[in-house]
Amino acid sequence: MKIIKRSGVEADFDITKILTAIDKANHEVEEVDRLSSEQIRSIGNYIEDKCKEAERALSVEEIQDIVEDQIMEKKAYKVARKYITYRYKRALVRKSNSTDQQILSLIECNNEEVKQENSNKNSTVNSVQRDYMAGEVSKDITKRFLLPDDIVQAHEQGIIHFHDADYFAQHMHNCDLVNLEDMLQNGTVISGTKIEKPHSFSTACNVATQIVAQVASSQYGGQSISLTHLAPFVQVSRERIRVDVEENFKKAGIEATREQINQVAEERVRKEIKKGVQTIQYQVVTLMTTNGQSPFVTVFMYLGEAENDTEREDLALIIEEVLKQRIQGVKNEAGVWITPAFPKLIYVLEEDNIHEDSKYYYLTELAAKCTAKRMVPDYISEKVMKELKGGDVYTCMGCRSFLTPDRCSDTVGNIANAGNYKEGKHKYYGRFNQGVVTINLVDVALSSGGDFEKFWKIFDERLELCYKALMYRHNRLKGTSSDVAPILWQYGALARLKKGETIDKLLFNGYSTISLGYAGLHECCVYMTGKPHTDPSATPFALQVMQKLNDACATWKAKENIDFSVYGTPLESTTYKFSKCLQKRFGKIKGVTDKNYITNSYHVHVTENIDAFSKLSFESQFQKLSPGGAISYVEVPNMQNNIPAVMAVIRHIYDNIMYAELNTKSDYCQACGYDGEIKIVEDDGKLVWECPNCGNRDQTKMNVARRTCGYIGSQFWNQGRTQEIKERVLHLSNGLYDQDELQQEQKEKALAAK
């Protein structure tokens, strides 16, 4: 058995250390008040049994809580007092300098919690260690000085989660939509160097990747760019290439027609597009930001964004090349083509590409092949999004965080001084998210004991706590000078403010958003109603919970003139943390706290048997109530030989849900060359990854890609998330799917539900 020490280091369970601590406390009291040796052995046996039952490594704090409870149960109150006093004194010593051991364990690469905190960070790399070390200092300062005790305690108990405390001490925001158009068309400054408007598509791509890297180093969340902002530079290259081709023909003494010149020029244009896209693909995965990872960047592909027919045609060429290169993948160190984690791709489904007779249907077929092999792109339905976002279509920031529909342009105008601002047109690029605080819905339910009146009362109290925490996030950004991140605030990524000017005006009037996250709707429903939220008798309660979150955000927005928004939290490491906290506070309750994870946002539980089409249709009603960010997924087997089935799911997305993705597997064992699914097996109570072909368990000798929080992760996960991945059921078989039959079936199900 293993335990997690306070430093985060995983160590072997040693009962003698616990018995020694009890014995020391025992000998500090009068003999008449002492525990007998049999009682001490009994406590030791009980603790060993509890550790075995836990099915995960308990922390030292959890074990000490059990020790206290057992001493008290044996009515040895004076011994318990001595034990508690000693524990308190040790806590005071640790608090006086609480970061030393954490940082030392990071340097020695044996901090298990941190190693598995982010599935896209390699914690053995110096740059990542440096970022984590800074993060430990930031968390320590945040907990001791910057946040009040009630928020810190609620965070540590898993009642709420105050996200990204490792960056809170700095004046940094979460995620954004980069105004790439303004920066490319009107110029920018990178590291003190003036960058003027590019004169070719390939140069524009190169500048774009440098912007992405700079932006990633100035914030802690994801960012999104649009291929539409690169499309005009295809025509710039085309015009230059045509002149070159014509001159080359003349120099060679060849009389060429306009058609021949255009044909040769177009071939060279396509080569330039390929070169530019390759630059984006390889630079994004090889660039290292100051936080020790590739930029968390999303690339948006939406034909409807194009300004005119020429731009739309060029945009289609870029999208086609992006999809082809992603299907190919990137080579790992052994020279094998594998699935890269970034950039994430989002493809918009629209009337021009969703029907077999539509002009750009070939792009959607290509996207389906790409999804089947590389898990991207994800899909946004133009039709559904327009219904939910006031007629606008725009990308999310990073993996799922959506801006609220633009109200800023109609009230205060161009407060960011953007060079590409257009009167009367809604603005999304250049806007951002201030941060997230997540409420643990499972804890609200369990704290109520199943009493509905008590549930809503506790819910109100927890929401007020979230509001207080969110205002601390907001107020931490107030007064931030534009000088802290010139690329963001002065040179166009988010604004063109003056040197020394604060960003305050961008925090109000809906220019930016701030997110109320939520997690565990499924478990909350199971505890309160006895049914999962997919059960028709429990669904109304689940929708009521979601509406409550939205009502709170509306109240806060009216009060503060800040766009609070409900956000389906993409739990990564937090799913394990919440689970451990719930088990500690309430024990193991079947169907509620008996897993080492809780369910992300509104999702159907990963073990629930439900088909892909029903799942997406069911979850669509919750996406409407999660306007600040939501994504639905279906788990599928290898679909590379069944593209018609993938297309059936894609068409269903277009008709029924705003934002969704298909999850498959994309693995490679470097030890034996196996390219099937790497399995998760149990070894001495711990879940480990194992090649089913050769038995390799060395994570440094395998490439595993799984989607865990919207992004594809490739650096492995903690035990809670690993269990969740292991228990996922498939929502789609490899059979054939007829779209007309599926639509009829959905109508019949909807009618039956009513």
Tab-separated table of C-alpha atoms in Angstrom, residues 22 39 95 195 488 603 721:
chain	number	residue	atom	x	y	z
A	22	ILE	CA	0.206	6.933	19.120
A	39	GLN	CA	-6.166	-1.121	21.864
A	95	LYS	CA	2.949	26.719	7.982
A	195	ILE	CA	6.331	43.378	-36.830
A	488	LEU	CA	-1.891	41.363	-24.788
A	603	HIS	CA	-22.159	14.805	-18.542
A	721	ARG	CA	-8.791	10.398	-13.904
